[in-house]
């Protein structure tokens, strides 16, 4: 019973943090399952199973967040479907590649990626959006009646979708950690619209990526069943918090948590070489 409660709380915390910043929560779930496996189920959890289970859980997290954001009319579905055109197939490709990274290679690559994400989360508030008029212009009017104008070019969006999809399927994360800052800095998406749109893309891509992990047998269904209730509540709670506060304190907690986990993964990877 204690293990079940711990997994529910883990799913809730990861989904809440992930929903606030558009991460999806997988960047917390994967290392947590790898390190806490013996305590939670009495046996180690290999990285492929951790990634597959996390990516499947993200379907629930992203759906809960998307539904909450949709009520506020801040999901840009047209842009999301464009990103999904390449991120969906790429997520399947990345998922198929997970098994190629064994032990030390996975820990090192995932740890370095998390270090980069930690740095990006720290500096992104100090970076200014690119001052460029893109060929495709979009206008959004949210539930409060506020109008937002931004734009993009189709090919850069497709390339971004592909790159993020590969990383999403490979590491079992949503990809919002890359989608959101790129959408805000390159295309001047409003931050809340970037987060909401990112979560919808994560929802779609996670379905395809997790299907590949199901086919490869890289999902622990009992752990997934325990994570889902917390993920659903956490996804909605994160979207609620994101709409009513800056979340700066939570962001700093997330940054420090990612930094600690990243250092631990890099250390484990080096030790296993």
PDB file of C-alpha atoms in Angstrom:
ATOM      1  CA  UNK A   1       0.000   0.000   0.000  1.00  0.00           C
ATOM      2  CA  UNK A   2       2.845   2.411   0.847  1.00  0.00           C
ATOM      3  CA  UNK A   3       4.473   1.769  -2.531  1.00  0.00           C
ATOM      4  CA  UNK A   4       1.164   2.434  -4.328  1.00  0.00           C
ATOM      5  CA  UNK A   5       0.641   5.728  -2.471  1.00  0.00           C
ATOM      6  CA  UNK A   6       4.240   6.767  -3.217  1.00  0.00           C
ATOM      7  CA  UNK A   7       3.713   6.151  -6.946  1.00  0.00           C
ATOM      8  CA  UNK A   8       0.438   8.122  -6.964  1.00  0.00           C
ATOM      9  CA  UNK A   9       2.171  11.060  -5.241  1.00  0.00           C
ATOM     10  CA  UNK A  10       5.122  10.790  -7.636  1.00  0.00           C
ATOM     11  CA  UNK A  11       2.774  10.940 -10.621  1.00  0.00           C
ATOM     12  CA  UNK A  12       0.950  13.922  -9.133  1.00  0.00           C
ATOM     13  CA  UNK A  13       4.119  15.918  -8.375  1.00  0.00           C
ATOM     14  CA  UNK A  14       5.714  15.227 -11.751  1.00  0.00           C
ATOM     15  CA  UNK A  15       2.533  16.066 -13.663  1.00  0.00           C
ATOM     16  CA  UNK A  16       1.934  19.256 -11.677  1.00  0.00           C
ATOM     17  CA  UNK A  17       5.446  20.610 -12.254  1.00  0.00           C
ATOM     18  CA  UNK A  18       5.389  19.484 -15.861  1.00  0.00           C
ATOM     19  CA  UNK A  19       2.040  21.078 -16.604  1.00  0.00           C
ATOM     20  CA  UNK A  20       3.104  24.451 -15.175  1.00  0.00           C
ATOM     21  CA  UNK A  21       6.040  24.816 -17.551  1.00  0.00           C
ATOM     22  CA  UNK A  22       4.920  22.504 -20.376  1.00  0.00           C
ATOM     23  CA  UNK A  23       7.369  19.725 -19.558  1.00  0.00           C
ATOM     24  CA  UNK A  24       4.893  16.889 -19.285  1.00  0.00           C
ATOM     25  CA  UNK A  25       6.531  15.485 -16.130  1.00  0.00           C
ATOM     26  CA  UNK A  26       8.548  12.714 -17.782  1.00  0.00           C
ATOM     27  CA  UNK A  27      11.841  14.398 -17.020  1.00  0.00           C
ATOM     28  CA  UNK A  28      11.092  13.725 -13.348  1.00  0.00           C
ATOM     29  CA  UNK A  29       9.402  10.335 -13.692  1.00  0.00           C
ATOM     30  CA  UNK A  30      12.183   8.571 -15.645  1.00  0.00           C
ATOM     31  CA  UNK A  31      15.086   9.119 -13.204  1.00  0.00           C
ATOM     32  CA  UNK A  32      12.739   8.626 -10.235  1.00  0.00           C
ATOM     33  CA  UNK A  33      11.678   5.199 -11.482  1.00  0.00           C
ATOM     34  CA  UNK A  34      15.263   4.214 -12.249  1.00  0.00           C
ATOM     35  CA  UNK A  35      16.478   5.143  -8.765  1.00  0.00           C
ATOM     36  CA  UNK A  36      13.431   4.179  -6.692  1.00  0.00           C
ATOM     37  CA  UNK A  37      12.628   0.925  -8.515  1.00  0.00           C
ATOM     38  CA  UNK A  38      14.040  -1.405  -5.825  1.00  0.00           C
ATOM     39  CA  UNK A  39      12.151   0.471  -3.099  1.00  0.00           C
ATOM     40  CA  UNK A  40       8.885   0.647  -5.025  1.00  0.00           C
ATOM     41  CA  UNK A  41       8.613  -2.808  -6.615  1.00  0.00           C
ATOM     42  CA  UNK A  42      11.514  -4.686  -5.034  1.00  0.00           C
ATOM     43  CA  UNK A  43      13.486  -4.919  -8.278  1.00  0.00           C
ATOM     44  CA  UNK A  44      15.488  -2.569 -10.516  1.00  0.00           C
ATOM     45  CA  UNK A  45      13.660  -0.810 -13.353  1.00  0.00           C
ATOM     46  CA  UNK A  46      15.697  -0.688 -16.560  1.00  0.00           C
ATOM     47  CA  UNK A  47      15.846   2.567 -18.493  1.00  0.00           C
ATOM     48  CA  UNK A  48      13.746   1.261 -21.386  1.00  0.00           C
ATOM     49  CA  UNK A  49      10.855   0.366 -19.070  1.00  0.00           C
ATOM     50  CA  UNK A  50      11.190   3.666 -17.203  1.00  0.00           C
ATOM     51  CA  UNK A  51      11.052   5.598 -20.480  1.00  0.00           C
ATOM     52  CA  UNK A  52       8.137   3.580 -21.875  1.00  0.00           C
ATOM     53  CA  UNK A  53       6.105   3.814 -18.676  1.00  0.00           C
ATOM     54  CA  UNK A  54       6.778   7.545 -18.393  1.00  0.00           C
ATOM     55  CA  UNK A  55       5.829   8.272 -21.993  1.00  0.00           C
ATOM     56  CA  UNK A  56       2.577   6.324 -21.628  1.00  0.00           C
ATOM     57  CA  UNK A  57       1.739   8.227 -18.427  1.00  0.00           C
ATOM     58  CA  UNK A  58       2.290  11.467 -20.323  1.00  0.00           C
ATOM     59  CA  UNK A  59      -0.807  10.708 -22.403  1.00  0.00           C
ATOM     60  CA  UNK A  60      -2.902  11.177 -19.269  1.00  0.00           C
ATOM     61  CA  UNK A  61      -0.924  14.158 -17.969  1.00  0.00           C
ATOM     62  CA  UNK A  62      -1.043  16.017 -21.257  1.00  0.00           C
ATOM     63  CA  UNK A  63      -4.742  15.258 -21.826  1.00  0.00           C
ATOM     64  CA  UNK A  64      -5.680  16.569 -18.374  1.00  0.00           C
ATOM     65  CA  UNK A  65      -3.648  19.737 -18.926  1.00  0.00           C
ATOM     66  CA  UNK A  66      -4.929  20.254 -22.472  1.00  0.00           C
ATOM     67  CA  UNK A  67      -8.565  20.018 -21.370  1.00  0.00           C
ATOM     68  CA  UNK A  68      -7.941  22.640 -18.683  1.00  0.00           C
ATOM     69  CA  UNK A  69      -6.113  24.948 -21.103  1.00  0.00           C
ATOM     70  CA  UNK A  70      -8.786  24.424 -23.773  1.00  0.00           C
ATOM     71  CA  UNK A  71     -11.417  25.874 -21.450  1.00  0.00           C
ATOM     72  CA  UNK A  72      -9.367  29.083 -21.373  1.00  0.00           C
ATOM     73  CA  UNK A  73      -9.094  29.047 -25.186  1.00  0.00           C
ATOM     74  CA  UNK A  74      -5.301  29.287 -25.261  1.00  0.00           C
ATOM     75  CA  UNK A  75      -4.476  26.143 -27.266  1.00  0.00           C
ATOM     76  CA  UNK A  76      -3.413  26.948 -30.835  1.00  0.00           C
ATOM     77  CA  UNK A  77      -4.626  23.748 -32.499  1.00  0.00           C
ATOM     78  CA  UNK A  78      -3.480  24.736 -35.989  1.00  0.00           C
ATOM     79  CA  UNK A  79       0.120  25.265 -34.845  1.00  0.00           C
ATOM     80  CA  UNK A  80      -0.029  22.131 -32.715  1.00  0.00           C
ATOM     81  CA  UNK A  81      -1.069  19.909 -35.621  1.00  0.00           C
ATOM     82  CA  UNK A  82       1.744  21.361 -37.712  1.00  0.00           C
ATOM     83  CA  UNK A  83       4.307  20.473 -35.036  1.00  0.00           C
ATOM     84  CA  UNK A  84       2.773  17.015 -34.638  1.00  0.00           C
ATOM     85  CA  UNK A  85       3.230  16.324 -38.353  1.00  0.00           C
ATOM     86  CA  UNK A  86       6.904  15.616 -37.662  1.00  0.00           C
ATOM     87  CA  UNK A  87       7.028  15.185 -33.871  1.00  0.00           C
ATOM     88  CA  UNK A  88       4.632  12.211 -33.921  1.00  0.00           C
ATOM     89  CA  UNK A  89       6.611   9.973 -36.295  1.00  0.00           C
ATOM     90  CA  UNK A  90       9.869  11.184 -34.723  1.00  0.00           C
ATOM     91  CA  UNK A  91       8.608  10.156 -31.269  1.00  0.00           C
ATOM     92  CA  UNK A  92       8.120   6.627 -32.581  1.00  0.00           C
ATOM     93  CA  UNK A  93      11.631   6.651 -34.040  1.00  0.00           C
ATOM     94  CA  UNK A  94      13.109   7.918 -30.768  1.00  0.00           C
ATOM     95  CA  UNK A  95      11.212   5.264 -28.798  1.00  0.00           C
ATOM     96  CA  UNK A  96      12.629   2.550 -31.039  1.00  0.00           C
ATOM     97  CA  UNK A  97      16.137   3.923 -30.420  1.00  0.00           C
ATOM     98  CA  UNK A  98      15.875   3.849 -26.603  1.00  0.00           C
ATOM     99  CA  UNK A  99      17.181   0.302 -26.353  1.00  0.00           C
ATOM    100  CA  UNK A 100      20.338   1.263 -28.255  1.00  0.00           C
ATOM    101  CA  UNK A 101      21.542   3.365 -25.303  1.00  0.00           C
ATOM    102  CA  UNK A 102      22.735   0.918 -22.684  1.00  0.00           C
ATOM    103  CA  UNK A 103      23.526   1.671 -19.031  1.00  0.00           C
ATOM    104  CA  UNK A 104      26.269   4.282 -18.903  1.00  0.00           C
ATOM    105  CA  UNK A 105      25.428   5.719 -22.333  1.00  0.00           C
ATOM    106  CA  UNK A 106      21.806   6.348 -21.360  1.00  0.00           C
ATOM    107  CA  UNK A 107      22.668   7.845 -17.965  1.00  0.00           C
ATOM    108  CA  UNK A 108      25.304  10.138 -19.468  1.00  0.00           C
ATOM    109  CA  UNK A 109      23.198  11.310 -22.399  1.00  0.00           C
ATOM    110  CA  UNK A 110      20.072  11.804 -20.278  1.00  0.00           C
ATOM    111  CA  UNK A 111      22.077  13.544 -17.533  1.00  0.00           C
ATOM    112  CA  UNK A 112      23.704  15.936 -20.003  1.00  0.00           C
ATOM    113  CA  UNK A 113      20.299  16.636 -21.571  1.00  0.00           C
ATOM    114  CA  UNK A 114      18.842  17.439 -18.140  1.00  0.00           C
ATOM    115  CA  UNK A 115      21.762  19.767 -17.399  1.00  0.00           C
ATOM    116  CA  UNK A 116      20.989  21.632 -20.617  1.00  0.00           C
ATOM    117  CA  UNK A 117      17.297  21.833 -19.713  1.00  0.00           C
ATOM    118  CA  UNK A 118      18.160  23.120 -16.225  1.00  0.00           C
ATOM    119  CA  UNK A 119      20.318  25.850 -17.772  1.00  0.00           C
ATOM    120  CA  UNK A 120      17.594  26.688 -20.287  1.00  0.00           C
ATOM    121  CA  UNK A 121      14.976  27.019 -17.531  1.00  0.00           C
ATOM    122  CA  UNK A 122      17.295  29.384 -15.647  1.00  0.00           C
ATOM    123  CA  UNK A 123      18.228  31.698 -18.533  1.00  0.00           C
ATOM    124  CA  UNK A 124      15.052  31.663 -20.629  1.00  0.00           C
ATOM    125  CA  UNK A 125      13.461  34.533 -18.667  1.00  0.00           C
ATOM    126  CA  UNK A 126      16.468  36.717 -19.539  1.00  0.00           C
ATOM    127  CA  UNK A 127      16.390  36.018 -23.291  1.00  0.00           C
ATOM    128  CA  UNK A 128      14.493  38.271 -25.673  1.00  0.00           C
ATOM    129  CA  UNK A 129      12.286  36.956 -28.513  1.00  0.00           C
ATOM    130  CA  UNK A 130      13.649  37.178 -32.049  1.00  0.00           C
ATOM    131  CA  UNK A 131      12.532  40.410 -33.739  1.00  0.00           C
ATOM    132  CA  UNK A 132      11.462  39.015 -37.112  1.00  0.00           C
ATOM    133  CA  UNK A 133       8.279  39.054 -39.138  1.00  0.00           C
ATOM    134  CA  UNK A 134       7.464  35.447 -40.031  1.00  0.00           C
ATOM    135  CA  UNK A 135       5.414  34.588 -43.158  1.00  0.00           C
ATOM    136  CA  UNK A 136       2.615  32.856 -41.221  1.00  0.00           C
ATOM    137  CA  UNK A 137       0.878  35.238 -38.827  1.00  0.00           C
ATOM    138  CA  UNK A 138      -1.462  34.016 -36.100  1.00  0.00           C
ATOM    139  CA  UNK A 139      -3.865  35.874 -33.824  1.00  0.00           C
ATOM    140  CA  UNK A 140      -5.382  34.399 -30.680  1.00  0.00           C
ATOM    141  CA  UNK A 141      -8.148  35.821 -28.508  1.00  0.00           C
ATOM    142  CA  UNK A 142      -8.190  34.073 -25.129  1.00  0.00           C
ATOM    143  CA  UNK A 143     -11.130  33.566 -22.767  1.00  0.00           C
ATOM    144  CA  UNK A 144     -10.434  36.944 -21.144  1.00  0.00           C
ATOM    145  CA  UNK A 145     -10.831  38.685 -24.500  1.00  0.00           C
ATOM    146  CA  UNK A 146      -7.135  39.566 -24.773  1.00  0.00           C
ATOM    147  CA  UNK A 147      -5.669  39.412 -28.301  1.00  0.00           C
ATOM    148  CA  UNK A 148      -2.207  37.980 -28.982  1.00  0.00           C
ATOM    149  CA  UNK A 149      -0.340  38.163 -32.306  1.00  0.00           C
ATOM    150  CA  UNK A 150       2.640  35.980 -33.239  1.00  0.00           C
ATOM    151  CA  UNK A 151       3.989  34.117 -36.263  1.00  0.00           C
ATOM    152  CA  UNK A 152       6.209  31.386 -37.634  1.00  0.00           C
ATOM    153  CA  UNK A 153       7.539  29.741 -40.789  1.00  0.00           C
ATOM    154  CA  UNK A 154       6.422  26.234 -41.706  1.00  0.00           C
ATOM    155  CA  UNK A 155       9.813  24.575 -42.302  1.00  0.00           C
ATOM    156  CA  UNK A 156      11.413  25.716 -39.015  1.00  0.00           C
ATOM    157  CA  UNK A 157       8.313  24.454 -37.190  1.00  0.00           C
ATOM    158  CA  UNK A 158       8.576  21.065 -38.905  1.00  0.00           C
ATOM    159  CA  UNK A 159      12.300  20.765 -38.070  1.00  0.00           C
ATOM    160  CA  UNK A 160      11.665  21.705 -34.438  1.00  0.00           C
ATOM    161  CA  UNK A 161       8.846  19.157 -34.263  1.00  0.00           C
ATOM    162  CA  UNK A 162      11.094  16.386 -35.588  1.00  0.00           C
ATOM    163  CA  UNK A 163      14.028  17.131 -33.252  1.00  0.00           C
ATOM    164  CA  UNK A 164      11.831  17.418 -30.179  1.00  0.00           C
ATOM    165  CA  UNK A 165       9.925  14.263 -31.157  1.00  0.00           C
ATOM    166  CA  UNK A 166      13.152  12.241 -31.306  1.00  0.00           C
ATOM    167  CA  UNK A 167      14.171  13.441 -27.839  1.00  0.00           C
ATOM    168  CA  UNK A 168      10.676  12.836 -26.470  1.00  0.00           C
ATOM    169  CA  UNK A 169      10.543   9.213 -27.587  1.00  0.00           C
ATOM    170  CA  UNK A 170      14.170   8.530 -26.673  1.00  0.00           C
ATOM    171  CA  UNK A 171      14.024   9.819 -23.097  1.00  0.00           C
ATOM    172  CA  UNK A 172      10.318   9.453 -22.298  1.00  0.00           C
ATOM    173  CA  UNK A 173       9.740  13.157 -21.759  1.00  0.00           C
ATOM    174  CA  UNK A 174       7.034  15.353 -23.227  1.00  0.00           C
ATOM    175  CA  UNK A 175       9.315  17.682 -25.131  1.00  0.00           C
ATOM    176  CA  UNK A 176       7.724  20.820 -23.750  1.00  0.00           C
ATOM    177  CA  UNK A 177      11.019  21.765 -22.149  1.00  0.00           C
ATOM    178  CA  UNK A 178      12.210  22.489 -25.694  1.00  0.00           C
ATOM    179  CA  UNK A 179       8.941  23.360 -27.422  1.00  0.00           C
ATOM    180  CA  UNK A 180       7.974  26.177 -25.044  1.00  0.00           C
ATOM    181  CA  UNK A 181      11.188  28.269 -25.054  1.00  0.00           C
ATOM    182  CA  UNK A 182      11.611  27.810 -28.827  1.00  0.00           C
ATOM    183  CA  UNK A 183       8.030  28.861 -29.501  1.00  0.00           C
ATOM    184  CA  UNK A 184       8.371  31.881 -27.224  1.00  0.00           C
ATOM    185  CA  UNK A 185      11.856  33.013 -28.299  1.00  0.00           C
ATOM    186  CA  UNK A 186      11.748  32.226 -32.036  1.00  0.00           C
ATOM    187  CA  UNK A 187       8.095  32.818 -32.889  1.00  0.00           C
ATOM    188  CA  UNK A 188       6.950  35.136 -30.055  1.00  0.00           C
ATOM    189  CA  UNK A 189       4.163  32.842 -28.864  1.00  0.00           C
ATOM    190  CA  UNK A 190       2.570  34.178 -25.660  1.00  0.00           C
ATOM    191  CA  UNK A 191       4.116  32.014 -22.874  1.00  0.00           C
ATOM    192  CA  UNK A 192       0.776  30.659 -21.654  1.00  0.00           C
ATOM    193  CA  UNK A 193      -0.283  29.812 -25.231  1.00  0.00           C
ATOM    194  CA  UNK A 194       3.085  28.119 -25.898  1.00  0.00           C
ATOM    195  CA  UNK A 195       2.683  25.976 -22.776  1.00  0.00           C
ATOM    196  CA  UNK A 196      -0.919  25.052 -23.626  1.00  0.00           C
ATOM    197  CA  UNK A 197      -0.148  24.289 -27.284  1.00  0.00           C
ATOM    198  CA  UNK A 198       2.928  22.292 -26.255  1.00  0.00           C
ATOM    199  CA  UNK A 199       0.824  20.105 -23.964  1.00  0.00           C
ATOM    200  CA  UNK A 200      -1.546  19.262 -26.822  1.00  0.00           C
ATOM    201  CA  UNK A 201       1.403  18.272 -29.054  1.00  0.00           C
ATOM    202  CA  UNK A 202       2.781  16.187 -26.173  1.00  0.00           C
ATOM    203  CA  UNK A 203      -0.571  14.419 -25.868  1.00  0.00           C
ATOM    204  CA  UNK A 204      -0.597  13.481 -29.551  1.00  0.00           C
ATOM    205  CA  UNK A 205       3.091  12.519 -29.780  1.00  0.00           C
ATOM    206  CA  UNK A 206       2.982  10.476 -26.561  1.00  0.00           C
ATOM    207  CA  UNK A 207       0.291   8.235 -28.052  1.00  0.00           C
ATOM    208  CA  UNK A 208       2.549   7.265 -30.964  1.00  0.00           C
ATOM    209  CA  UNK A 209       5.749   7.072 -28.912  1.00  0.00           C
ATOM    210  CA  UNK A 210       4.174   4.939 -26.196  1.00  0.00           C
ATOM    211  CA  UNK A 211       2.662   2.624 -28.817  1.00  0.00           C
ATOM    212  CA  UNK A 212       6.210   1.804 -29.926  1.00  0.00           C
ATOM    213  CA  UNK A 213       7.251   1.069 -26.330  1.00  0.00           C
ATOM    214  CA  UNK A 214       4.173  -1.168 -25.913  1.00  0.00           C
ATOM    215  CA  UNK A 215       5.220  -3.096 -29.015  1.00  0.00           C
ATOM    216  CA  UNK A 216       8.750  -3.449 -27.580  1.00  0.00           C
ATOM    217  CA  UNK A 217       7.373  -4.611 -24.195  1.00  0.00           C
ATOM    218  CA  UNK A 218       8.974  -1.681 -22.365  1.00  0.00           C
ATOM    219  CA  UNK A 219       6.094  -0.741 -20.035  1.00  0.00           C
ATOM    220  CA  UNK A 220       5.425  -1.776 -16.441  1.00  0.00           C
ATOM    221  CA  UNK A 221       1.619  -1.779 -16.367  1.00  0.00           C
ATOM    222  CA  UNK A 222       1.293  -1.988 -12.581  1.00  0.00           C
ATOM    223  CA  UNK A 223       3.445   1.087 -12.081  1.00  0.00           C
ATOM    224  CA  UNK A 224       1.550   2.858 -14.848  1.00  0.00           C
ATOM    225  CA  UNK A 225      -1.801   2.144 -13.159  1.00  0.00           C
ATOM    226  CA  UNK A 226      -0.472   3.672  -9.949  1.00  0.00           C
ATOM    227  CA  UNK A 227       0.932   6.753 -11.699  1.00  0.00           C
ATOM    228  CA  UNK A 228      -2.169   7.569 -13.765  1.00  0.00           C
ATOM    229  CA  UNK A 229      -4.506   8.826 -10.977  1.00  0.00           C
ATOM    230  CA  UNK A 230      -1.841  11.201  -9.662  1.00  0.00           C
ATOM    231  CA  UNK A 231      -0.931  12.283 -13.185  1.00  0.00           C
ATOM    232  CA  UNK A 232      -4.538  13.208 -13.966  1.00  0.00           C
ATOM    233  CA  UNK A 233      -4.937  15.263 -10.768  1.00  0.00           C
ATOM    234  CA  UNK A 234      -1.447  16.773 -11.090  1.00  0.00           C
ATOM    235  CA  UNK A 235      -1.985  17.756 -14.720  1.00  0.00           C
ATOM    236  CA  UNK A 236      -5.186  19.634 -13.894  1.00  0.00           C
ATOM    237  CA  UNK A 237      -3.684  21.162 -10.740  1.00  0.00           C
ATOM    238  CA  UNK A 238      -0.620  22.357 -12.649  1.00  0.00           C
ATOM    239  CA  UNK A 239      -2.767  23.974 -15.339  1.00  0.00           C
ATOM    240  CA  UNK A 240      -4.849  25.673 -12.604  1.00  0.00           C
ATOM    241  CA  UNK A 241      -1.732  27.005 -10.850  1.00  0.00           C
ATOM    242  CA  UNK A 242      -0.176  28.142 -14.140  1.00  0.00           C
ATOM    243  CA  UNK A 243      -3.248  30.261 -14.854  1.00  0.00           C
ATOM    244  CA  UNK A 244      -3.258  32.018 -11.490  1.00  0.00           C
ATOM    245  CA  UNK A 245       0.337  32.611 -10.506  1.00  0.00           C
ATOM    246  CA  UNK A 246       3.775  33.052 -11.994  1.00  0.00           C
ATOM    247  CA  UNK A 247       4.945  29.828 -10.380  1.00  0.00           C
ATOM    248  CA  UNK A 248       8.418  31.342  -9.931  1.00  0.00           C
ATOM    249  CA  UNK A 249       9.010  29.534  -6.636  1.00  0.00           C
ATOM    250  CA  UNK A 250       7.926  26.217  -8.110  1.00  0.00           C
ATOM    251  CA  UNK A 251      10.084  26.868 -11.163  1.00  0.00           C
ATOM    252  CA  UNK A 252      13.159  27.349  -9.019  1.00  0.00           C
ATOM    253  CA  UNK A 253      12.347  24.163  -7.104  1.00  0.00           C
ATOM    254  CA  UNK A 254      12.060  22.358 -10.430  1.00  0.00           C
ATOM    255  CA  UNK A 255      15.350  23.832 -11.672  1.00  0.00           C
ATOM    256  CA  UNK A 256      17.221  22.710  -8.548  1.00  0.00           C
ATOM    257  CA  UNK A 257      15.586  19.263  -8.651  1.00  0.00           C
ATOM    258  CA  UNK A 258      16.558  18.755 -12.296  1.00  0.00           C
ATOM    259  CA  UNK A 259      20.097  19.940 -11.594  1.00  0.00           C
ATOM    260  CA  UNK A 260      20.527  17.455  -8.738  1.00  0.00           C
ATOM    261  CA  UNK A 261      19.073  14.577 -10.763  1.00  0.00           C
ATOM    262  CA  UNK A 262      21.218  15.507 -13.765  1.00  0.00           C
ATOM    263  CA  UNK A 263      24.416  15.508 -11.720  1.00  0.00           C
ATOM    264  CA  UNK A 264      23.491  12.134 -10.240  1.00  0.00           C
ATOM    265  CA  UNK A 265      22.840  10.635 -13.684  1.00  0.00           C
ATOM    266  CA  UNK A 266      26.116  11.978 -15.087  1.00  0.00           C
ATOM    267  CA  UNK A 267      27.968  10.624 -12.044  1.00  0.00           C
ATOM    268  CA  UNK A 268      26.350   7.186 -12.438  1.00  0.00           C
ATOM    269  CA  UNK A 269      27.139   7.195 -16.161  1.00  0.00           C
ATOM    270  CA  UNK A 270      30.804   8.043 -15.598  1.00  0.00           C
ATOM    271  CA  UNK A 271      31.068   5.445 -12.810  1.00  0.00           C
ATOM    272  CA  UNK A 272      29.671   2.749 -15.103  1.00  0.00           C
ATOM    273  CA  UNK A 273      32.158   3.461 -17.909  1.00  0.00           C
TER     274      UNK A 273
END
